[in-house]
Amino acid sequence: MLQKLRSAYGRIASVNALAFLRSIDTKGYKVAGPLTRRALRAAAVPLLASAIALAASPTIAQDREQVKVEFEHALPNVEGKKLLSVLVSYPPAAKSLPHRHAASAFIYAYVLSGAIRSQVDNDPPKVYHQGEAFYEMPGSHHTISENASETEPASLLAVFVVDAKDNALTTPDKAPGSP
């Protein structure tokens, strides 16, 4: 990942900014001479700087968790239920949006690496370290789920027992003021 970022940054940084600014075509517009062209080029400078900064910033793309379903199978002795295991990986300082899981979901979460800060319903937030586990009852509201470290990655395995017909495992909270 770091090598890909360096490579992308290198390609962007190698763009000759002055050549780019000089290449801005103002001929198709009604512009009054070189002074206006200079003003247009000067306005492009902050945009170019922003593009370079955004491409070089790994936190922009890495502020959320990555989720991968590892296993899914119908429970043969519990009609209408299935078991799923989900690997949730958090880059440093990453977090999940507040959310609810499927109304039928009972969830057991085991911290595989690092430390995870979690808050469910009105319980106080708690940090779980590698080897520790917690659970969520059906209908719980997961208000905080995040990597407790700013510098180290963290991961957990979440095991769901859920109705077989439930396809959406997680529903993020609606933003305040949205319908």
Phi, psi and omega in degrees: 000312181298321179296320178297318179297315180299319180296314179296317180297319180299319179294318181290316182294334182282350176296129179284105185300321180294319178297321179298312182295322178292333184279353180298120185274116177249006185291330182281357182249159177278096184238140183265081169078187187293333180296316179292322177299319178297320179297317178296318178295319180297325179292335180283339183302310179299325178295317178296316179298320178296318180298318179293315181296317180295321180291332183270352185264107181290338182290334180298313184273347188242031182266001180239161179286159172246134186238133180222123176288123182262330186205143176211130180202140175295142176277115186292334183258005178225094185301135176083004180243152174225162178243133177231143170242137185231128175269123179246118181248132180244117169296167178309134177067009181280157181211160173266153172289151174305141187202171170235152175261173179312140185303334181271355191282124164258131187234131173247125182241131181238124182282117181275323180206153176072211182220135182242128174266130184221144172220127179240130182053228183261009176293154178292151177299147179220146176259127178251131182258169180314130179092351179264161184220161174211172180223162175232132178280156177305138179083003181292153176252117181267097186278328178227130172209107187204161173289128181281353182250142175275347188237338184246144176287165178215155178210156176217156174252120178255126179251120182257135163248117192216157174302138182299332182279347180284116179263321180275110180282328185227135175234114179295151175298150174284145178293145178305133178089353178273154184290000000 
